[in-house]
């Protein structure tokens, strides 16, 4: 029985690792080479991100996003894009708006159920 628990633990750990890798790969969005120029100042970075994020929100029909960049413990950029609440037309405030990352618990539940089926 102990061997079964260890096997299940390793399968879940492997599945979780694989899931995290897939999520990271899928969230990487290639940007045109012309947009990847090095940005030395915060204003240039802000312009680049405003353009890129606004484009992605429109192309992917996303209601809103919040972005904060921290360097050496100091917030160097904090921006909100789109709406936190579409019905009330509330804008995203990067200091107060929180977004849920999604329902990922379904994946773990489904994996456990399928392992029980095996």
Short mmCIF file of N, CA and C in Angstrom, two decimals:
data_model
loop_
_atom_site.label_atom_id
_atom_site.label_comp_id
_atom_site.label_asym_id
_atom_site.label_seq_id
_atom_site.Cartn_x
_atom_site.Cartn_y
_atom_site.Cartn_z
N UNK A 1 0.82 -1.20 0.00
CA UNK A 1 0.00 0.00 0.00
C UNK A 1 0.87 1.26 0.00
N UNK A 2 1.97 1.20 0.74
CA UNK A 2 2.87 2.34 0.81
C UNK A 2 3.46 2.65 -0.56
N UNK A 3 3.77 1.60 -1.31
CA UNK A 3 4.33 1.78 -2.65
C UNK A 3 3.31 2.48 -3.55
N UNK A 4 2.02 2.15 -3.39
CA UNK A 4 0.96 2.78 -4.17
C UNK A 4 0.89 4.28 -3.87
N UNK A 5 0.99 4.64 -2.58
CA UNK A 5 0.94 6.05 -2.20
C UNK A 5 2.13 6.82 -2.76
N UNK A 6 3.32 6.20 -2.73
CA UNK A 6 4.50 6.86 -3.29
C UNK A 6 4.35 7.03 -4.79
N UNK A 7 3.82 6.00 -5.46
CA UNK A 7 3.61 6.08 -6.91
C UNK A 7 2.62 7.19 -7.24
N UNK A 8 1.55 7.26 -6.47
CA UNK A 8 0.54 8.30 -6.69
C UNK A 8 1.13 9.69 -6.45
N UNK A 9 1.95 9.81 -5.40
CA UNK A 9 2.58 11.09 -5.10
C UNK A 9 3.49 11.53 -6.25
N UNK A 10 4.28 10.61 -6.77
CA UNK A 10 5.18 10.96 -7.87
C UNK A 10 4.41 11.28 -9.15
N UNK A 11 3.31 10.56 -9.38
CA UNK A 11 2.50 10.86 -10.57
C UNK A 11 1.89 12.25 -10.46
N UNK A 12 1.38 12.58 -9.28
CA UNK A 12 0.80 13.92 -9.08
C UNK A 12 1.87 15.00 -9.21
N UNK A 13 3.04 14.75 -8.63
CA UNK A 13 4.13 15.71 -8.72
C UNK A 13 4.59 15.89 -10.16
N UNK A 14 4.69 14.80 -10.89
CA UNK A 14 5.08 14.87 -12.30
C UNK A 14 4.02 15.59 -13.11
N UNK A 15 2.75 15.28 -12.83
CA UNK A 15 1.66 15.95 -13.54
C UNK A 15 1.63 17.45 -13.26
N UNK A 16 1.86 17.82 -12.01
CA UNK A 16 1.89 19.24 -11.65
C UNK A 16 3.04 19.96 -12.34
N UNK A 17 4.21 19.32 -12.36
CA UNK A 17 5.36 19.91 -13.03
C UNK A 17 5.09 20.08 -14.52
N UNK A 18 4.54 19.05 -15.14
CA UNK A 18 4.21 19.12 -16.56
C UNK A 18 3.19 20.22 -16.83
N UNK A 19 2.17 20.32 -15.98
CA UNK A 19 1.15 21.35 -16.14
C UNK A 19 1.78 22.74 -16.06
N UNK A 20 2.65 22.96 -15.07
CA UNK A 20 3.30 24.27 -14.93
C UNK A 20 4.15 24.60 -16.15
N UNK A 21 4.86 23.60 -16.67
CA UNK A 21 5.67 23.83 -17.87
C UNK A 21 4.80 24.20 -19.07
N UNK A 22 3.68 23.50 -19.22
CA UNK A 22 2.78 23.78 -20.34
C UNK A 22 2.19 25.18 -20.21
N UNK A 23 1.78 25.56 -19.01
CA UNK A 23 1.23 26.90 -18.80
C UNK A 23 2.27 27.97 -19.13
N UNK A 24 3.51 27.75 -18.70
CA UNK A 24 4.55 28.74 -19.00
C UNK A 24 4.80 28.83 -20.50
N UNK A 25 4.80 27.70 -21.19
CA UNK A 25 5.03 27.71 -22.63
C UNK A 25 3.89 28.41 -23.35
N UNK A 26 2.65 28.13 -22.93
CA UNK A 26 1.50 28.72 -23.60
C UNK A 26 1.36 30.22 -23.33
N UNK A 27 1.88 30.68 -22.21
CA UNK A 27 1.74 32.11 -21.91
C UNK A 27 2.82 32.95 -22.58
N UNK A 28 3.86 32.30 -23.10
CA UNK A 28 4.88 33.04 -23.83
C UNK A 28 4.30 33.38 -25.19
N UNK A 29 4.21 34.65 -25.45
CA UNK A 29 3.63 35.10 -26.71
C UNK A 29 4.71 35.78 -27.52
N UNK A 30 5.07 35.22 -28.67
CA UNK A 30 6.13 35.86 -29.46
C UNK A 30 5.70 37.26 -29.91
N UNK A 31 6.59 38.18 -29.75
CA UNK A 31 6.35 39.57 -30.13
C UNK A 31 7.20 39.85 -31.36
N UNK A 32 6.69 40.68 -32.23
CA UNK A 32 7.44 41.02 -33.45
C UNK A 32 8.84 41.50 -33.10
N UNK A 33 9.80 41.13 -33.92
CA UNK A 33 11.20 41.47 -33.65
C UNK A 33 11.40 42.97 -33.53
N UNK A 34 10.62 43.75 -34.26
CA UNK A 34 10.76 45.20 -34.19
C UNK A 34 10.35 45.75 -32.83
N UNK A 35 9.52 45.01 -32.10
CA UNK A 35 9.06 45.47 -30.80
C UNK A 35 9.97 45.02 -29.67
N UNK A 36 10.94 44.17 -29.94
CA UNK A 36 11.76 43.62 -28.88
C UNK A 36 13.03 44.42 -28.63
N UNK A 37 13.10 45.62 -29.15
CA UNK A 37 14.29 46.45 -28.94
C UNK A 37 14.47 46.71 -27.45
N UNK A 38 15.70 46.80 -27.03
CA UNK A 38 16.01 47.04 -25.62
C UNK A 38 15.48 48.40 -25.20
N UNK A 39 14.91 48.43 -24.01
CA UNK A 39 14.36 49.68 -23.48
C UNK A 39 15.18 50.05 -22.26
N UNK A 40 15.78 51.24 -22.29
CA UNK A 40 16.65 51.66 -21.20
C UNK A 40 15.92 52.47 -20.14
N UNK A 41 14.88 53.17 -20.52
CA UNK A 41 14.19 54.03 -19.57
C UNK A 41 12.77 53.53 -19.31
N UNK A 42 12.21 53.97 -18.22
CA UNK A 42 10.88 53.54 -17.81
C UNK A 42 9.81 54.04 -18.78
N UNK A 43 9.96 55.25 -19.29
CA UNK A 43 8.97 55.79 -20.22
C UNK A 43 8.92 54.97 -21.51
N UNK A 44 10.08 54.60 -22.01
CA UNK A 44 10.12 53.76 -23.21
C UNK A 44 9.50 52.40 -22.94
N UNK A 45 9.78 51.84 -21.77
CA UNK A 45 9.19 50.57 -21.38
C UNK A 45 7.68 50.69 -21.26
N UNK A 46 7.23 51.79 -20.67
CA UNK A 46 5.80 52.03 -20.49
C UNK A 46 5.09 52.12 -21.84
N UNK A 47 5.68 52.84 -22.78
CA UNK A 47 5.09 52.96 -24.12
C UNK A 47 5.01 51.60 -24.80
N UNK A 48 6.10 50.83 -24.72
CA UNK A 48 6.13 49.50 -25.33
C UNK A 48 5.06 48.60 -24.73
N UNK A 49 4.99 48.54 -23.40
CA UNK A 49 4.02 47.68 -22.74
C UNK A 49 2.59 48.13 -23.00
N UNK A 50 2.34 49.43 -22.98
CA UNK A 50 0.99 49.93 -23.28
C UNK A 50 0.54 49.46 -24.65
N UNK A 51 1.42 49.57 -25.62
CA UNK A 51 1.10 49.14 -26.98
C UNK A 51 0.87 47.64 -27.05
N UNK A 52 1.80 46.86 -26.49
CA UNK A 52 1.72 45.40 -26.57
C UNK A 52 0.51 44.86 -25.81
N UNK A 53 0.28 45.34 -24.60
CA UNK A 53 -0.82 44.82 -23.79
C UNK A 53 -2.16 45.24 -24.36
N UNK A 54 -2.29 46.48 -24.79
CA UNK A 54 -3.55 46.94 -25.39
C UNK A 54 -3.88 46.10 -26.62
N UNK A 55 -2.89 45.83 -27.44
CA UNK A 55 -3.10 45.00 -28.64
C UNK A 55 -3.56 43.60 -28.25
N UNK A 56 -2.91 42.99 -27.26
CA UNK A 56 -3.27 41.64 -26.84
C UNK A 56 -4.68 41.60 -26.23
N UNK A 57 -5.03 42.62 -25.46
CA UNK A 57 -6.37 42.65 -24.87
C UNK A 57 -7.44 42.70 -25.96
N UNK A 58 -7.20 43.52 -26.99
CA UNK A 58 -8.17 43.64 -28.08
C UNK A 58 -8.23 42.37 -28.92
N UNK A 59 -7.06 41.82 -29.28
CA UNK A 59 -7.02 40.64 -30.15
C UNK A 59 -7.61 39.40 -29.48
N UNK A 60 -7.44 39.29 -28.16
CA UNK A 60 -7.88 38.09 -27.45
C UNK A 60 -9.16 38.30 -26.66
N UNK A 61 -9.81 39.46 -26.86
CA UNK A 61 -11.09 39.75 -26.21
C UNK A 61 -11.00 39.58 -24.69
N UNK A 62 -10.00 40.22 -24.10
CA UNK A 62 -9.78 40.15 -22.65
C UNK A 62 -10.28 41.45 -22.05
N UNK A 63 -11.02 41.36 -20.95
CA UNK A 63 -11.64 42.54 -20.33
C UNK A 63 -10.62 43.47 -19.71
N UNK A 64 -9.64 42.94 -19.00
CA UNK A 64 -8.69 43.81 -18.34
C UNK A 64 -7.47 43.08 -17.84
N UNK A 65 -6.47 43.85 -17.44
CA UNK A 65 -5.23 43.29 -16.91
C UNK A 65 -4.57 44.32 -16.01
N UNK A 66 -3.79 43.83 -15.07
CA UNK A 66 -3.01 44.70 -14.19
C UNK A 66 -1.56 44.26 -14.28
N UNK A 67 -0.66 45.22 -14.29
CA UNK A 67 0.77 44.93 -14.42
C UNK A 67 1.55 45.78 -13.44
N UNK A 68 2.44 45.15 -12.71
CA UNK A 68 3.36 45.87 -11.83
C UNK A 68 4.75 45.29 -12.04
N UNK A 69 5.73 46.15 -12.19
CA UNK A 69 7.11 45.72 -12.35
C UNK A 69 7.91 46.26 -11.17
N UNK A 70 8.60 45.34 -10.51
CA UNK A 70 9.38 45.69 -9.33
C UNK A 70 10.85 45.40 -9.61
N UNK A 71 11.70 46.37 -9.30
CA UNK A 71 13.14 46.18 -9.47
C UNK A 71 13.83 46.59 -8.17
N UNK A 72 14.60 45.68 -7.62
CA UNK A 72 15.33 45.93 -6.36
C UNK A 72 14.39 46.39 -5.24
N UNK A 73 13.21 45.78 -5.16
CA UNK A 73 12.26 46.09 -4.11
C UNK A 73 11.48 47.37 -4.30
N UNK A 74 11.65 48.02 -5.43
CA UNK A 74 10.95 49.28 -5.70
C UNK A 74 10.06 49.12 -6.93
N UNK A 75 8.81 49.57 -6.82
CA UNK A 75 7.89 49.51 -7.95
C UNK A 75 8.31 50.57 -8.96
N UNK A 76 8.69 50.10 -10.16
CA UNK A 76 9.11 51.07 -11.19
C UNK A 76 8.00 51.34 -12.19
N UNK A 77 7.01 50.43 -12.26
CA UNK A 77 5.90 50.63 -13.18
C UNK A 77 4.69 49.88 -12.67
N UNK A 78 3.55 50.54 -12.65
CA UNK A 78 2.30 49.93 -12.22
C UNK A 78 1.18 50.50 -13.08
N UNK A 79 0.56 49.66 -13.89
CA UNK A 79 -0.46 50.11 -14.83
C UNK A 79 -1.67 49.17 -14.80
N UNK A 80 -2.83 49.73 -15.06
CA UNK A 80 -4.05 48.95 -15.22
C UNK A 80 -4.59 49.15 -16.63
N UNK A 81 -5.10 48.08 -17.22
CA UNK A 81 -5.60 48.13 -18.59
C UNK A 81 -7.02 47.55 -18.62
N UNK A 82 -7.91 48.20 -19.33
CA UNK A 82 -9.25 47.67 -19.51
C UNK A 82 -10.13 47.86 -18.29
N UNK A 83 -11.04 46.89 -18.09
CA UNK A 83 -12.04 47.01 -17.04
C UNK A 83 -11.95 45.86 -16.04
N UNK A 84 -12.09 46.21 -14.76
CA UNK A 84 -12.17 45.21 -13.70
C UNK A 84 -13.58 44.63 -13.66
N UNK A 85 -14.58 45.46 -13.97
CA UNK A 85 -15.98 45.03 -14.00
C UNK A 85 -16.61 45.63 -15.25
N UNK A 86 -16.93 44.76 -16.21
CA UNK A 86 -17.49 45.24 -17.48
C UNK A 86 -18.87 45.86 -17.30
N UNK A 87 -19.71 45.25 -16.46
CA UNK A 87 -21.07 45.75 -16.29
C UNK A 87 -21.09 47.15 -15.68
N UNK A 88 -20.26 47.38 -14.69
CA UNK A 88 -20.21 48.68 -14.02
C UNK A 88 -19.22 49.63 -14.69
N UNK A 89 -18.47 49.12 -15.68
CA UNK A 89 -17.46 49.89 -16.41
C UNK A 89 -16.41 50.45 -15.44
N UNK A 90 -16.01 49.63 -14.47
CA UNK A 90 -14.99 50.01 -13.50
C UNK A 90 -13.62 49.73 -14.09
N UNK A 91 -12.79 50.74 -14.15
CA UNK A 91 -11.44 50.57 -14.70
C UNK A 91 -10.56 49.76 -13.76
N UNK A 92 -9.54 49.12 -14.32
CA UNK A 92 -8.59 48.35 -13.53
C UNK A 92 -7.66 49.31 -12.79
N UNK A 93 -7.56 49.13 -11.48
CA UNK A 93 -6.61 49.88 -10.66
C UNK A 93 -5.54 48.88 -10.23
N UNK A 94 -4.29 49.04 -10.67
CA UNK A 94 -3.27 48.03 -10.37
C UNK A 94 -2.97 47.88 -8.88
N UNK A 95 -3.35 48.85 -8.07
CA UNK A 95 -3.10 48.76 -6.63
C UNK A 95 -4.17 47.97 -5.90
N UNK A 96 -5.39 47.93 -6.45
CA UNK A 96 -6.48 47.29 -5.72
C UNK A 96 -7.16 46.16 -6.47
N UNK A 97 -7.05 46.10 -7.78
CA UNK A 97 -7.75 45.08 -8.56
C UNK A 97 -7.00 43.76 -8.51
N UNK A 98 -7.72 42.70 -8.16
CA UNK A 98 -7.16 41.35 -8.15
C UNK A 98 -7.89 40.51 -9.17
N UNK A 99 -7.16 39.70 -9.91
CA UNK A 99 -7.75 38.79 -10.88
C UNK A 99 -7.51 37.37 -10.41
N UNK A 100 -8.50 36.52 -10.60
CA UNK A 100 -8.33 35.10 -10.27
C UNK A 100 -7.57 34.43 -11.40
N UNK A 101 -6.64 33.54 -11.06
CA UNK A 101 -5.81 32.92 -12.11
C UNK A 101 -6.56 31.89 -12.94
N UNK A 102 -7.73 31.49 -12.52
CA UNK A 102 -8.49 30.50 -13.28
C UNK A 102 -8.78 29.29 -12.42
N UNK A 103 -9.59 28.43 -12.93
CA UNK A 103 -9.98 27.24 -12.19
C UNK A 103 -9.04 26.09 -12.53
N UNK A 104 -7.92 26.03 -11.84
CA UNK A 104 -6.95 24.98 -12.12
C UNK A 104 -7.18 23.74 -11.26
N UNK A 105 -8.02 23.85 -10.23
CA UNK A 105 -8.26 22.69 -9.37
C UNK A 105 -8.97 21.57 -10.12
N UNK A 106 -9.69 21.91 -11.18
CA UNK A 106 -10.36 20.87 -11.98
C UNK A 106 -9.36 19.91 -12.58
N UNK A 107 -8.21 20.42 -13.00
CA UNK A 107 -7.16 19.57 -13.57
C UNK A 107 -6.68 18.55 -12.55
N UNK A 108 -6.43 18.98 -11.32
CA UNK A 108 -5.94 18.06 -10.30
C UNK A 108 -7.01 17.04 -9.93
N UNK A 109 -8.25 17.47 -9.83
CA UNK A 109 -9.35 16.55 -9.53
C UNK A 109 -9.48 15.51 -10.63
N UNK A 110 -9.45 15.95 -11.87
CA UNK A 110 -9.59 15.03 -13.01
C UNK A 110 -8.43 14.05 -13.05
N UNK A 111 -7.22 14.52 -12.77
CA UNK A 111 -6.05 13.63 -12.76
C UNK A 111 -6.21 12.57 -11.68
N UNK A 112 -6.66 12.97 -10.50
CA UNK A 112 -6.86 12.01 -9.41
C UNK A 112 -7.94 11.00 -9.76
N UNK A 113 -9.03 11.45 -10.37
CA UNK A 113 -10.10 10.54 -10.78
C UNK A 113 -9.59 9.54 -11.80
N UNK A 114 -8.84 10.01 -12.78
CA UNK A 114 -8.33 9.11 -13.82
C UNK A 114 -7.33 8.11 -13.25
N UNK A 115 -6.56 8.51 -12.25
CA UNK A 115 -5.64 7.58 -11.61
C UNK A 115 -6.40 6.51 -10.84
N UNK A 116 -7.52 6.88 -10.25
CA UNK A 116 -8.35 5.89 -9.56
C UNK A 116 -8.95 4.91 -10.56
N UNK A 117 -9.28 5.39 -11.74
CA UNK A 117 -9.83 4.52 -12.78
C UNK A 117 -8.79 3.49 -13.21
N UNK A 118 -7.51 3.92 -13.30
CA UNK A 118 -6.44 3.00 -13.68
C UNK A 118 -6.36 1.89 -12.67
#
